[in-house]
PDB file of C-alpha atoms in Angstrom:
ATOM      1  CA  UNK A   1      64.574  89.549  77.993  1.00 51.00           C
ATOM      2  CA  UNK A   2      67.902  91.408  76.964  1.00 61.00           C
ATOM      3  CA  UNK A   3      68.990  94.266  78.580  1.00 78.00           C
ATOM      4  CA  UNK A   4      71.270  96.520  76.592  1.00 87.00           C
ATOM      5  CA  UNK A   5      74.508  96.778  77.576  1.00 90.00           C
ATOM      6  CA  UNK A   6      75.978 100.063  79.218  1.00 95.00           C
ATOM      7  CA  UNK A   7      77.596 101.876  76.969  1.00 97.00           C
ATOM      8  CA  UNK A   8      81.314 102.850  78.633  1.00 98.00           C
ATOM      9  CA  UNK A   9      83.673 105.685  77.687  1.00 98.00           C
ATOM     10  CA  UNK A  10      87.053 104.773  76.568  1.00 98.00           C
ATOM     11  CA  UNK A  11      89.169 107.607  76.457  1.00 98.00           C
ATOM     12  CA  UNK A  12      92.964 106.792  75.915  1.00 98.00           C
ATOM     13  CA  UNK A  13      95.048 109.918  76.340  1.00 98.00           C
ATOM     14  CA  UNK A  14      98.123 108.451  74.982  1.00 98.00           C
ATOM     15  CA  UNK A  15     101.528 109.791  76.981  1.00 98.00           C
ATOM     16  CA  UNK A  16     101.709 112.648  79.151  1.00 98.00           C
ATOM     17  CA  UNK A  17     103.370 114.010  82.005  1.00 98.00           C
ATOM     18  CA  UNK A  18     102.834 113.063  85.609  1.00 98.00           C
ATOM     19  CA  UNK A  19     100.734 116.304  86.534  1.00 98.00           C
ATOM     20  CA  UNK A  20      98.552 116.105  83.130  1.00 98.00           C
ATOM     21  CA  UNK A  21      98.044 112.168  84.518  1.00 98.00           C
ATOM     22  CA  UNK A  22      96.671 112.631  87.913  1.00 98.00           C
ATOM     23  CA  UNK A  23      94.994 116.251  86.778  1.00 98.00           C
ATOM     24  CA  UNK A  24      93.101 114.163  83.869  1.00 98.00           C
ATOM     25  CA  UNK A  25      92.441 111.249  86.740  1.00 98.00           C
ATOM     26  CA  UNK A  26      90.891 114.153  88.618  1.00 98.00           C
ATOM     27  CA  UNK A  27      89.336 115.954  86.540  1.00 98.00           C
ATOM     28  CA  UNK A  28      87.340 113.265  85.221  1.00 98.00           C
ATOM     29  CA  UNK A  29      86.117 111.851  88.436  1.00 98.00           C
ATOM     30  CA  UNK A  30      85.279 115.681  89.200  1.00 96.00           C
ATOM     31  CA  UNK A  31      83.161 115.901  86.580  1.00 97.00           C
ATOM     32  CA  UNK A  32      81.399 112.738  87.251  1.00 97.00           C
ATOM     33  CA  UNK A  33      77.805 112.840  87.713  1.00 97.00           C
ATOM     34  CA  UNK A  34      77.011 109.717  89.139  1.00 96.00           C
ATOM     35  CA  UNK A  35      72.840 109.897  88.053  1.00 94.00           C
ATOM     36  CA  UNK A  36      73.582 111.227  84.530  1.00 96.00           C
ATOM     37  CA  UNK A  37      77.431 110.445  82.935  1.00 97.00           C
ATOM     38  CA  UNK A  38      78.165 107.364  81.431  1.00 98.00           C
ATOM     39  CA  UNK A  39      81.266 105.502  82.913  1.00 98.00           C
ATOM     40  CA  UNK A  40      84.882 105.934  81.668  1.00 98.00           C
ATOM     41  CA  UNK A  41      87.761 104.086  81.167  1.00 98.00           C
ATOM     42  CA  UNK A  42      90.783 105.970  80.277  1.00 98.00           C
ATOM     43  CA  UNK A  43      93.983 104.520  79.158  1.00 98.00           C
ATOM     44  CA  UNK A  44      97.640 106.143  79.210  1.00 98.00           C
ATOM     45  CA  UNK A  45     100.895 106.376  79.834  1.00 98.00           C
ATOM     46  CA  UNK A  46     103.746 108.122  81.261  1.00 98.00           C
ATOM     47  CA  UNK A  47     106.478 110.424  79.526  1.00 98.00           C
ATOM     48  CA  UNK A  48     108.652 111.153  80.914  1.00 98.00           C
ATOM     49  CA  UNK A  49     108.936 108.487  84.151  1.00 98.00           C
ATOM     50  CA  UNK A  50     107.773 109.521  87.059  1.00 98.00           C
ATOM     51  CA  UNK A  51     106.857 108.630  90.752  1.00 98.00           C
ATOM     52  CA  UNK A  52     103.965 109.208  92.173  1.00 98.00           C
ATOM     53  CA  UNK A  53     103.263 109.371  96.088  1.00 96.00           C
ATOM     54  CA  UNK A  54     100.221 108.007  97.931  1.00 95.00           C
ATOM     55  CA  UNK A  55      97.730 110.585  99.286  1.00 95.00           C
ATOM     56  CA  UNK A  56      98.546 110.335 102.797  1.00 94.00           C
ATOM     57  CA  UNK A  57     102.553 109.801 102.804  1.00 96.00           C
ATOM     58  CA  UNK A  58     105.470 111.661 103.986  1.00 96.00           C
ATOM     59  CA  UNK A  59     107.576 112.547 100.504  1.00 97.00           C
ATOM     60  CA  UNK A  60     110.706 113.680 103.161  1.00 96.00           C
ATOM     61  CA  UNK A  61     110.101 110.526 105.024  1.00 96.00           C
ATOM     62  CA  UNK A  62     109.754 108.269 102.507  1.00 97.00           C
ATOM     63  CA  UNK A  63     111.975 109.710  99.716  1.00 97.00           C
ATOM     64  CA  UNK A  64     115.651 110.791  99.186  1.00 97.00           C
ATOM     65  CA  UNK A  65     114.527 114.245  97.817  1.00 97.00           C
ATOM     66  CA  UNK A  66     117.865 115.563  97.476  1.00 97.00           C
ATOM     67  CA  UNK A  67     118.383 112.136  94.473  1.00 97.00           C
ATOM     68  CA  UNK A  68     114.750 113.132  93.477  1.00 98.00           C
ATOM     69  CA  UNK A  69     116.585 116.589  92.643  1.00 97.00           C
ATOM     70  CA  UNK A  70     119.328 115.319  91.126  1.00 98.00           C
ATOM     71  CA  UNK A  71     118.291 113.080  88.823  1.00 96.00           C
ATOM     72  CA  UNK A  72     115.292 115.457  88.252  1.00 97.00           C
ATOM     73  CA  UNK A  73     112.687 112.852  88.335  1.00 97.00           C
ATOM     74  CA  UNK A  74     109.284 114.319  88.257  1.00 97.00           C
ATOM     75  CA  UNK A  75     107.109 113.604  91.786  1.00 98.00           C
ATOM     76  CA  UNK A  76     103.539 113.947  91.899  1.00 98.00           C
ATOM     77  CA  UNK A  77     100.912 112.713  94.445  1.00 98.00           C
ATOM     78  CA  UNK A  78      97.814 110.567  93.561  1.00 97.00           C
ATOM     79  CA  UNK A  79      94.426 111.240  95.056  1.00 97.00           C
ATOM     80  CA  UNK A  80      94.761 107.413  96.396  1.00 95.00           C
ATOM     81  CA  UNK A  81      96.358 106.098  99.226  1.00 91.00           C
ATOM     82  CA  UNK A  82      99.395 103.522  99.320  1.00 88.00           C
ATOM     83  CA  UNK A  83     103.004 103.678  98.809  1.00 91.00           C
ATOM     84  CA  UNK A  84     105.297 105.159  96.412  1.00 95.00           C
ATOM     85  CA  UNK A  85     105.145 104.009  92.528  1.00 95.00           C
ATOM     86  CA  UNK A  86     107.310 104.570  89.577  1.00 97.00           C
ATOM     87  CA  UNK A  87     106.291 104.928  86.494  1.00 98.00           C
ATOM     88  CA  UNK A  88     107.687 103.982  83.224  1.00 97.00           C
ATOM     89  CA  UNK A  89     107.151 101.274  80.363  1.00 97.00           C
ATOM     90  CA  UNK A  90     103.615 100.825  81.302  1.00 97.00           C
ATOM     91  CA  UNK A  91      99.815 100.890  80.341  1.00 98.00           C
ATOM     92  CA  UNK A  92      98.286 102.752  83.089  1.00 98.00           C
ATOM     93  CA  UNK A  93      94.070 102.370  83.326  1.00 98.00           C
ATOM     94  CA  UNK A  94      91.704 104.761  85.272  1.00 98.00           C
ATOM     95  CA  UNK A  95      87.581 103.958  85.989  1.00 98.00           C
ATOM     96  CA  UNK A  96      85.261 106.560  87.076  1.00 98.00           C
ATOM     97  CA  UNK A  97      81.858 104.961  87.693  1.00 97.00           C
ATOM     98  CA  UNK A  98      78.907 104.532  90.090  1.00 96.00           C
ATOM     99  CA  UNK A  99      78.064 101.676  92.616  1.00 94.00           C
ATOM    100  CA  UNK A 100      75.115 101.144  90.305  1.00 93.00           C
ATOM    101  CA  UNK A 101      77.388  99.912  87.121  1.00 95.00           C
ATOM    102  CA  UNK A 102      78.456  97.092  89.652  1.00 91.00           C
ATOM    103  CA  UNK A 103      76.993  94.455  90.924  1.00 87.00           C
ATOM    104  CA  UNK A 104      74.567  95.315  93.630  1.00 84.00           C
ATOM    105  CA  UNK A 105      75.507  94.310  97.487  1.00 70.00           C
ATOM    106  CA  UNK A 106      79.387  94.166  96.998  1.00 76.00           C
ATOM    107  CA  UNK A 107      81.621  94.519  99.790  1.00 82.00           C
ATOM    108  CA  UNK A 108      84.596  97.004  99.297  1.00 82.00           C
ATOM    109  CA  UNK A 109      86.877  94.175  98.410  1.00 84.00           C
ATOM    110  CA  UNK A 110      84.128  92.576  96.397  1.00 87.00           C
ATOM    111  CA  UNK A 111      83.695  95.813  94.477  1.00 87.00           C
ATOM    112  CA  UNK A 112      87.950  95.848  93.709  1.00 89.00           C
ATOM    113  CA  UNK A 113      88.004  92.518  92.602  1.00 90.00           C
ATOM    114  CA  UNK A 114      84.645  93.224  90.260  1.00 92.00           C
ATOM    115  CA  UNK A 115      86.933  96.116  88.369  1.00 94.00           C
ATOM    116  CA  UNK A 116      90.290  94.181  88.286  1.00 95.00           C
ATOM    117  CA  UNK A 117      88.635  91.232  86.760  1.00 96.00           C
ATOM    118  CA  UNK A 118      89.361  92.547  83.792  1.00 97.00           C
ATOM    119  CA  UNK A 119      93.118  92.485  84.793  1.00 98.00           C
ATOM    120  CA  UNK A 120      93.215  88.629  84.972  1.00 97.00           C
ATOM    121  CA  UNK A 121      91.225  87.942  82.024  1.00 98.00           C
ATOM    122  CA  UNK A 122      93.448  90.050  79.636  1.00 98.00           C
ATOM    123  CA  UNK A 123      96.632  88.419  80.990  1.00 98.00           C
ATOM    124  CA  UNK A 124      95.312  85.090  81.089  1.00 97.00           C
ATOM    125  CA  UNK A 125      94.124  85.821  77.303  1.00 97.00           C
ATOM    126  CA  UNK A 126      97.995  86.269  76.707  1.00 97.00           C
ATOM    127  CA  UNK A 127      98.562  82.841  78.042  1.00 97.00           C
ATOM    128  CA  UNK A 128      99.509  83.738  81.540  1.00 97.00           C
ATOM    129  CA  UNK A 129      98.325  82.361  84.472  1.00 96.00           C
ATOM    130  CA  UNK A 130      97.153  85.173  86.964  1.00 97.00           C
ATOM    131  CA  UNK A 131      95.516  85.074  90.307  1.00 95.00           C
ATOM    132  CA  UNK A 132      95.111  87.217  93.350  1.00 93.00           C
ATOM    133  CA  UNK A 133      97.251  87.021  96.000  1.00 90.00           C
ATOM    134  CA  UNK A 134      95.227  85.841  98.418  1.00 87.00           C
ATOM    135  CA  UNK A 135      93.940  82.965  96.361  1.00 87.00           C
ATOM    136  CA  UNK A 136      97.525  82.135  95.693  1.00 85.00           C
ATOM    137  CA  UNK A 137      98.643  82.116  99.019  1.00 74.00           C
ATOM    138  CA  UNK A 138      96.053  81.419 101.441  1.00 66.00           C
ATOM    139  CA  UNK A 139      96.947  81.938 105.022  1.00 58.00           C
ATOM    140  CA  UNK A 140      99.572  83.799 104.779  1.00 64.00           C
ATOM    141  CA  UNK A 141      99.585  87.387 105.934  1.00 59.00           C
ATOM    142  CA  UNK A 142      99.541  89.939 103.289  1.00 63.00           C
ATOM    143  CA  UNK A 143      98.471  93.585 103.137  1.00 61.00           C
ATOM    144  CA  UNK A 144     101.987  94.799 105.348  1.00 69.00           C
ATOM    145  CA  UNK A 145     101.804  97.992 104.185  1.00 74.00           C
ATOM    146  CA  UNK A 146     105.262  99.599 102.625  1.00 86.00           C
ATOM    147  CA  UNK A 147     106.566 102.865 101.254  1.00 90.00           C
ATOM    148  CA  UNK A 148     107.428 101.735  97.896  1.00 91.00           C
ATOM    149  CA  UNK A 149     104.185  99.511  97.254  1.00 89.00           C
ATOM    150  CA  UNK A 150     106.144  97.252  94.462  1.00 85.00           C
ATOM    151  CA  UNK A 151     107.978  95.741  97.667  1.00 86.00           C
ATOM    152  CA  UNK A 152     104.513  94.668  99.795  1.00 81.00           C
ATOM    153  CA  UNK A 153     101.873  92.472  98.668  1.00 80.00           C
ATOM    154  CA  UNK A 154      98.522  92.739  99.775  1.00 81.00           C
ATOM    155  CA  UNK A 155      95.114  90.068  99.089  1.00 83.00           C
ATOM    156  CA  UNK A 156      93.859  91.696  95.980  1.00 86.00           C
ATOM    157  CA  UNK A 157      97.475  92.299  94.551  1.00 91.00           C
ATOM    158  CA  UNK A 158      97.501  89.946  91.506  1.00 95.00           C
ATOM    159  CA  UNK A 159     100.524  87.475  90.762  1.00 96.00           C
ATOM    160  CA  UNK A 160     101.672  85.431  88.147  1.00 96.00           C
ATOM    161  CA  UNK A 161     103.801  82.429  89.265  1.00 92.00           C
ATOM    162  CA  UNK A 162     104.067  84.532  92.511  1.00 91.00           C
ATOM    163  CA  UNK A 163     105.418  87.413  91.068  1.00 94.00           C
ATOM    164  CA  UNK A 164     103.468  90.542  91.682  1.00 95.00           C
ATOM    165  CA  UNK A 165     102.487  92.130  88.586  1.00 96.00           C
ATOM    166  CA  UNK A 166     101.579  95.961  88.666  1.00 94.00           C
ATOM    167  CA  UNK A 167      99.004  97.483  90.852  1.00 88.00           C
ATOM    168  CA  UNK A 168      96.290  99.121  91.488  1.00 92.00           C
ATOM    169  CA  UNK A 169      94.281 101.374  93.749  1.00 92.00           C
ATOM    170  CA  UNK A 170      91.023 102.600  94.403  1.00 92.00           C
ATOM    171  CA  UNK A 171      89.162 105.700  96.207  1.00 93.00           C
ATOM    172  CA  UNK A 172      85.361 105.537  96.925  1.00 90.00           C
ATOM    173  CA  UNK A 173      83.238 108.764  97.184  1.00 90.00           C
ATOM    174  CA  UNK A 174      80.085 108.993  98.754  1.00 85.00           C
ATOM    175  CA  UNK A 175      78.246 108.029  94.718  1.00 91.00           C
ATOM    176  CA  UNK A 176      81.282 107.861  92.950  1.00 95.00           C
ATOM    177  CA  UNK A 177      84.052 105.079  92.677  1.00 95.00           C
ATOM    178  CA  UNK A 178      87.422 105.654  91.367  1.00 97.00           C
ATOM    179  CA  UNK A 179      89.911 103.485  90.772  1.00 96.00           C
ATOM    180  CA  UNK A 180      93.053 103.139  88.772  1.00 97.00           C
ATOM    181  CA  UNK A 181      96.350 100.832  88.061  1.00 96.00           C
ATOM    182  CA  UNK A 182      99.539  99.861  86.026  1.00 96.00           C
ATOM    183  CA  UNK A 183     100.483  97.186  83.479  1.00 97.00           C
ATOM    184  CA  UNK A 184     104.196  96.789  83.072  1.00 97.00           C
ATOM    185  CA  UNK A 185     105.454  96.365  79.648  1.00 97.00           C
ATOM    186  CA  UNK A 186     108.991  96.453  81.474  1.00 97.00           C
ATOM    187  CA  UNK A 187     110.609  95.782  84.681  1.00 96.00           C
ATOM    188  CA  UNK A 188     111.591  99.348  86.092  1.00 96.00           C
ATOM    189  CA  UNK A 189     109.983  98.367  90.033  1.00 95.00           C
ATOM    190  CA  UNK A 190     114.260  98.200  90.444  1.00 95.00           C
ATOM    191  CA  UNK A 191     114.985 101.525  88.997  1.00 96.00           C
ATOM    192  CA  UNK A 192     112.374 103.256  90.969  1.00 96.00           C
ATOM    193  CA  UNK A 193     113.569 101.727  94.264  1.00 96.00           C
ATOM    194  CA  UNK A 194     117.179 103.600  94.399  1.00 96.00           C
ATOM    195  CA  UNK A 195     114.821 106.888  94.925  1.00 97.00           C
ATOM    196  CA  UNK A 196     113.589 105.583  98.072  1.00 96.00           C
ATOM    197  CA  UNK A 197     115.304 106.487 101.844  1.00 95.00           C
ATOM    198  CA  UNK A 198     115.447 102.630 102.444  1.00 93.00           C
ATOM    199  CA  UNK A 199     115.739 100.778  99.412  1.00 93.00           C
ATOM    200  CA  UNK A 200     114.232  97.294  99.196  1.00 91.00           C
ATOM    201  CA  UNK A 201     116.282  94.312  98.077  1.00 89.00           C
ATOM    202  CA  UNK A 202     115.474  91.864  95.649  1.00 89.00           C
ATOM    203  CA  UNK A 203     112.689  93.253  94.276  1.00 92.00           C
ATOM    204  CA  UNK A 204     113.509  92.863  90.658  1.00 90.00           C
ATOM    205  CA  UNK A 205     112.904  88.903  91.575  1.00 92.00           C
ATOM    206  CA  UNK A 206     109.586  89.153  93.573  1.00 92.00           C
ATOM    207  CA  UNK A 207     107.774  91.600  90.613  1.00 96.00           C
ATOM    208  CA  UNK A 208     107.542  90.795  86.963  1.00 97.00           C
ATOM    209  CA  UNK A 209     106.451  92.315  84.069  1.00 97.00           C
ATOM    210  CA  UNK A 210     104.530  91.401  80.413  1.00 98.00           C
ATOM    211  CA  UNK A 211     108.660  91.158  78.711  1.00 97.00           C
ATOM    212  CA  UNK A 212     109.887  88.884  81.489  1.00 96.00           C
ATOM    213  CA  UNK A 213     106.622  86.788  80.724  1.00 96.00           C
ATOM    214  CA  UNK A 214     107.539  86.144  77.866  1.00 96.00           C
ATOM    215  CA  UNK A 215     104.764  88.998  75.933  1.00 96.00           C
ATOM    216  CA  UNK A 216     105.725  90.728  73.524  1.00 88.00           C
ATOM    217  CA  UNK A 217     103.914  92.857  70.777  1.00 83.00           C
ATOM    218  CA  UNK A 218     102.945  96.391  70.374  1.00 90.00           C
ATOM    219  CA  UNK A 219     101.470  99.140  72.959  1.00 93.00           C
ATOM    220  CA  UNK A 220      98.471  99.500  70.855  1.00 95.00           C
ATOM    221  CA  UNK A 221      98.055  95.751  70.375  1.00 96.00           C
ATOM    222  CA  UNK A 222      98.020  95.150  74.102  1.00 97.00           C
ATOM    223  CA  UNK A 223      95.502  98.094  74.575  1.00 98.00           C
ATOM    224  CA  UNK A 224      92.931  96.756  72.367  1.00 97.00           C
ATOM    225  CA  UNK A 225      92.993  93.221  74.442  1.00 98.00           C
ATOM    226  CA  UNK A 226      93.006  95.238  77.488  1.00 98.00           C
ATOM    227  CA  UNK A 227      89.429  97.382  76.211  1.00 98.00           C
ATOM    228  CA  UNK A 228      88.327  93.875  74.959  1.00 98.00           C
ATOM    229  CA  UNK A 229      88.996  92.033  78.311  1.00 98.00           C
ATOM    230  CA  UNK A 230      87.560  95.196  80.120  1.00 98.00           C
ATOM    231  CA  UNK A 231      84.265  94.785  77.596  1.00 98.00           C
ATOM    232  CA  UNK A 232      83.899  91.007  77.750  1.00 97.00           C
ATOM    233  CA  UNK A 233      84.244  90.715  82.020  1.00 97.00           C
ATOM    234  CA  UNK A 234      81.380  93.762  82.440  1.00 96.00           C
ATOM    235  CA  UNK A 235      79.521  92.937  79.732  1.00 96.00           C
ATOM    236  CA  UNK A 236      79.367  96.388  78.198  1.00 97.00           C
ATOM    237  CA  UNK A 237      79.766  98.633  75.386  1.00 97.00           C
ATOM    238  CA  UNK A 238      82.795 100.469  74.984  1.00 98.00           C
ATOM    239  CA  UNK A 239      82.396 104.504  72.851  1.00 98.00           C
ATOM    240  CA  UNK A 240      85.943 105.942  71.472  1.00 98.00           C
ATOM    241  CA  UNK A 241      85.404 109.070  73.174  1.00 98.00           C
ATOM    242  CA  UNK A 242      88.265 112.311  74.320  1.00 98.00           C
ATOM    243  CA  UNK A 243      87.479 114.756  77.388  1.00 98.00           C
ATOM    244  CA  UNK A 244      85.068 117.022  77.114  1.00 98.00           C
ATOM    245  CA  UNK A 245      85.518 121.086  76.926  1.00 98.00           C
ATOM    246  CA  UNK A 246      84.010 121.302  80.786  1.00 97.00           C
ATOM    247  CA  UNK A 247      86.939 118.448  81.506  1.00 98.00           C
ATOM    248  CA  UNK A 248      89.758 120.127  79.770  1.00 98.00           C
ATOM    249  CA  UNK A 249      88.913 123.043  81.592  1.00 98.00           C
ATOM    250  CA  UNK A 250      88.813 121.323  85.124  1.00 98.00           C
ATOM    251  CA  UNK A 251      92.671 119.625  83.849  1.00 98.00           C
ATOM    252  CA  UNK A 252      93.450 122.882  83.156  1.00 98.00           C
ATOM    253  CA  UNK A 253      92.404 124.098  86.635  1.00 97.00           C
ATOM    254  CA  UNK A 254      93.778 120.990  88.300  1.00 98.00           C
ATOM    255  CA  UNK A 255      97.515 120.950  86.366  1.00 98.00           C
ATOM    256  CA  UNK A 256      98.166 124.247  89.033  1.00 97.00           C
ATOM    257  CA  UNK A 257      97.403 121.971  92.154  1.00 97.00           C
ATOM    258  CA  UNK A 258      99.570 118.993  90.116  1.00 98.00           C
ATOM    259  CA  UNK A 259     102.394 120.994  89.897  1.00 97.00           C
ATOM    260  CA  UNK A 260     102.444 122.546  93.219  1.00 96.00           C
ATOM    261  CA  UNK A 261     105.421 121.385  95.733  1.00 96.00           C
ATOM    262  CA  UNK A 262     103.029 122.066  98.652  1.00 96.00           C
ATOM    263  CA  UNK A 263     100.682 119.411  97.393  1.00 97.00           C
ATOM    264  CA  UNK A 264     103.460 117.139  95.695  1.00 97.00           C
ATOM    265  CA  UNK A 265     105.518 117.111  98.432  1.00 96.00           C
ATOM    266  CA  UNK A 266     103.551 117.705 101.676  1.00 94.00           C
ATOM    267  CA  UNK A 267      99.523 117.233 100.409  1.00 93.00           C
ATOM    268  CA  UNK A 268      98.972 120.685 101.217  1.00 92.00           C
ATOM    269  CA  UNK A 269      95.871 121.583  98.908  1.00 87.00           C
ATOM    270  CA  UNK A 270      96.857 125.005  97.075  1.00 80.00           C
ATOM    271  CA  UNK A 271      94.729 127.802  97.701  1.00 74.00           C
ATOM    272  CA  UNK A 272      93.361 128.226  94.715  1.00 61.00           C
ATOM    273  CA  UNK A 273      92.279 124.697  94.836  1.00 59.00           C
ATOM    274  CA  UNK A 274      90.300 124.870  97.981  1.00 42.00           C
ATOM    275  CA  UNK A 275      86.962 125.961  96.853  1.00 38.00           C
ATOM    276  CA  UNK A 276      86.539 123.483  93.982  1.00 44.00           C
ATOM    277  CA  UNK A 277      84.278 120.638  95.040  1.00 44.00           C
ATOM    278  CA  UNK A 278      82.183 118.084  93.122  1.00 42.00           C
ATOM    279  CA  UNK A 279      78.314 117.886  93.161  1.00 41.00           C
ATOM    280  CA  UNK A 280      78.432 114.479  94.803  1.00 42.00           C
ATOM    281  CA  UNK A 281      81.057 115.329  98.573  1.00 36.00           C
ATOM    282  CA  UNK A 282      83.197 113.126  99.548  1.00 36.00           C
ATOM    283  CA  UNK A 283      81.811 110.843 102.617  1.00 30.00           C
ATOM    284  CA  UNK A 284      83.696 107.465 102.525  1.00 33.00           C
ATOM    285  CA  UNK A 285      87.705 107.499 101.069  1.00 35.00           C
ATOM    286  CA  UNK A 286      88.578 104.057 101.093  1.00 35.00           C
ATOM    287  CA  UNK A 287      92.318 103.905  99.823  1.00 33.00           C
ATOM    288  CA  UNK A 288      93.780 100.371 101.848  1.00 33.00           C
ATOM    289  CA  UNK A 289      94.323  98.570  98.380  1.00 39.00           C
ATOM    290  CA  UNK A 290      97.366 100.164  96.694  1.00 42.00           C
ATOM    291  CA  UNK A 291      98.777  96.912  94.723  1.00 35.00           C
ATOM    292  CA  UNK A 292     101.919  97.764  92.875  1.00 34.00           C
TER     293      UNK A 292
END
């Protein structure tokens, strides 16, 4: 007998700024209620470019702050772990769902490659052949972890002709996964590097993007194969859907923490930000894949 196919939202927010990004990331998984909200999938983008540091790092460590300045590049920190990112020229994805819209009995990593399987399909669909790391190079030791996460590679990063190709990253609450990642349209892994304290070398050669494949076509083209890959790999209904009053407010609420040095810069949660919890705390943050 057929069972009807969970309906998903999609939600694409277009372009917005780096705190409007990780407050709508937020936000959303915030107002998740893993026993009674369908699952979303939000797509976006990033105007103007922006880096964006993992939860745990060290911005002074990790950063030359005093470029950062200079160049007045916006910095804002994700609520997953992993190494510095720049954003720019890309499709960026986020998933809010429950272990229950997964397979049941996955492992962690088994769970990451379940919800970037729609990754490989949509490139492969564009003629490219993708593959995860660690199927492309078994044996050899990956998951070194890096300050600008464009220069490591880790198992679940995915390649094409062993270039890594964006990223992702994932956080797991106690009922709750979230999870999101990067497409590059462009090559700009190179043009984020000269903000870091020790630039890496050569990195425009061991990262690629959809142009230097050889893909061309139109942002909203290459969204609607992404939703369709996303729809055909978890067998599920996508709903054209926008946030919700009770989630505007909480991006609202959330754009204050986003915009705050002492959380940008240091991961210092602002004050005002303290007493706002979800229904479903926190009990497992699992943040070790970071591809990008």
């Amino acid at each position: 007998m057929a069972t009807t196919p969970v309906t998903w939202r999609l939600i694409d927010t277009g372009l917005l700024d780096g705190p409007t990004n990780m407050a709508v990331d937020e936000a959303l998984l915030l107002s998740f209620d893993p026993g009674a909200s369908p699952p979303v999938l939000r797509l976006y983008g990033w105007e103007p470019p922006a880096l964006s540091l993992g939860r745990f790092q060290d911005a002074g460590r990790d950063l030359d702050l005093e470029r950062c300045r200079a160049v007045g590049i916006p910095l804002v920190r994700r609520i997953t772990g992993g190494g510095v990112i720049y954003h720019a020229d890309e499709v960026t994805y986020s998933i809010v769902c429950a272990p229950h819209h997964l397979p049941p009995s996955l492992s962690i990593i088994e769970s990451f490659r379940a919800l970037t399987s729609f990754l490989l399909h949509f490139y492969r669909r564009l003629g490219l052949d993708a593959r995860y790391a660690a199927d492309v190079c078994p044996g050899q030791h990956l998951g070194q972890r890096t300050a600008y996460c464009f220069a490591g590679k880790e198992a679940c990063d995915i390649l094409i002709e062993g270039k890594k190709i964006g990223g992702n990253a994932q956080r797991r609450l106690r009922n709750a996964i979230f999870q999101h990642g990067s497409i590059p349209l462009r090559n700009r892994a190179e043009d984020g590097g000269i903000f870091m304290r020790k630039q890496p070398h050569g990195i425009a050669v061991t990262t690629v993007s959809l142009a230097e494949a050889g893909i061309g076509g139109g942002e909203p083209e290459l969204k609607s194969l992404l939703a369709e890959s996303f729809r055909a790999t978890r067998g599920v209904h996508l709903q054209d859907d926008r946030l919700s009053c009770s989630e505007e407010e909480a991006v609202t609420a959330l754009l204050k923490k986003y915009r705050d040095d002492g959380w940008n810069l240091s991961g210092e949660q602002p004050a005002h930000i303290e007493g706002r919890q979800t229904s479903h705390p926190s009990t497992l943050q699992f943040t070790g894949f970071s591809l990008a």
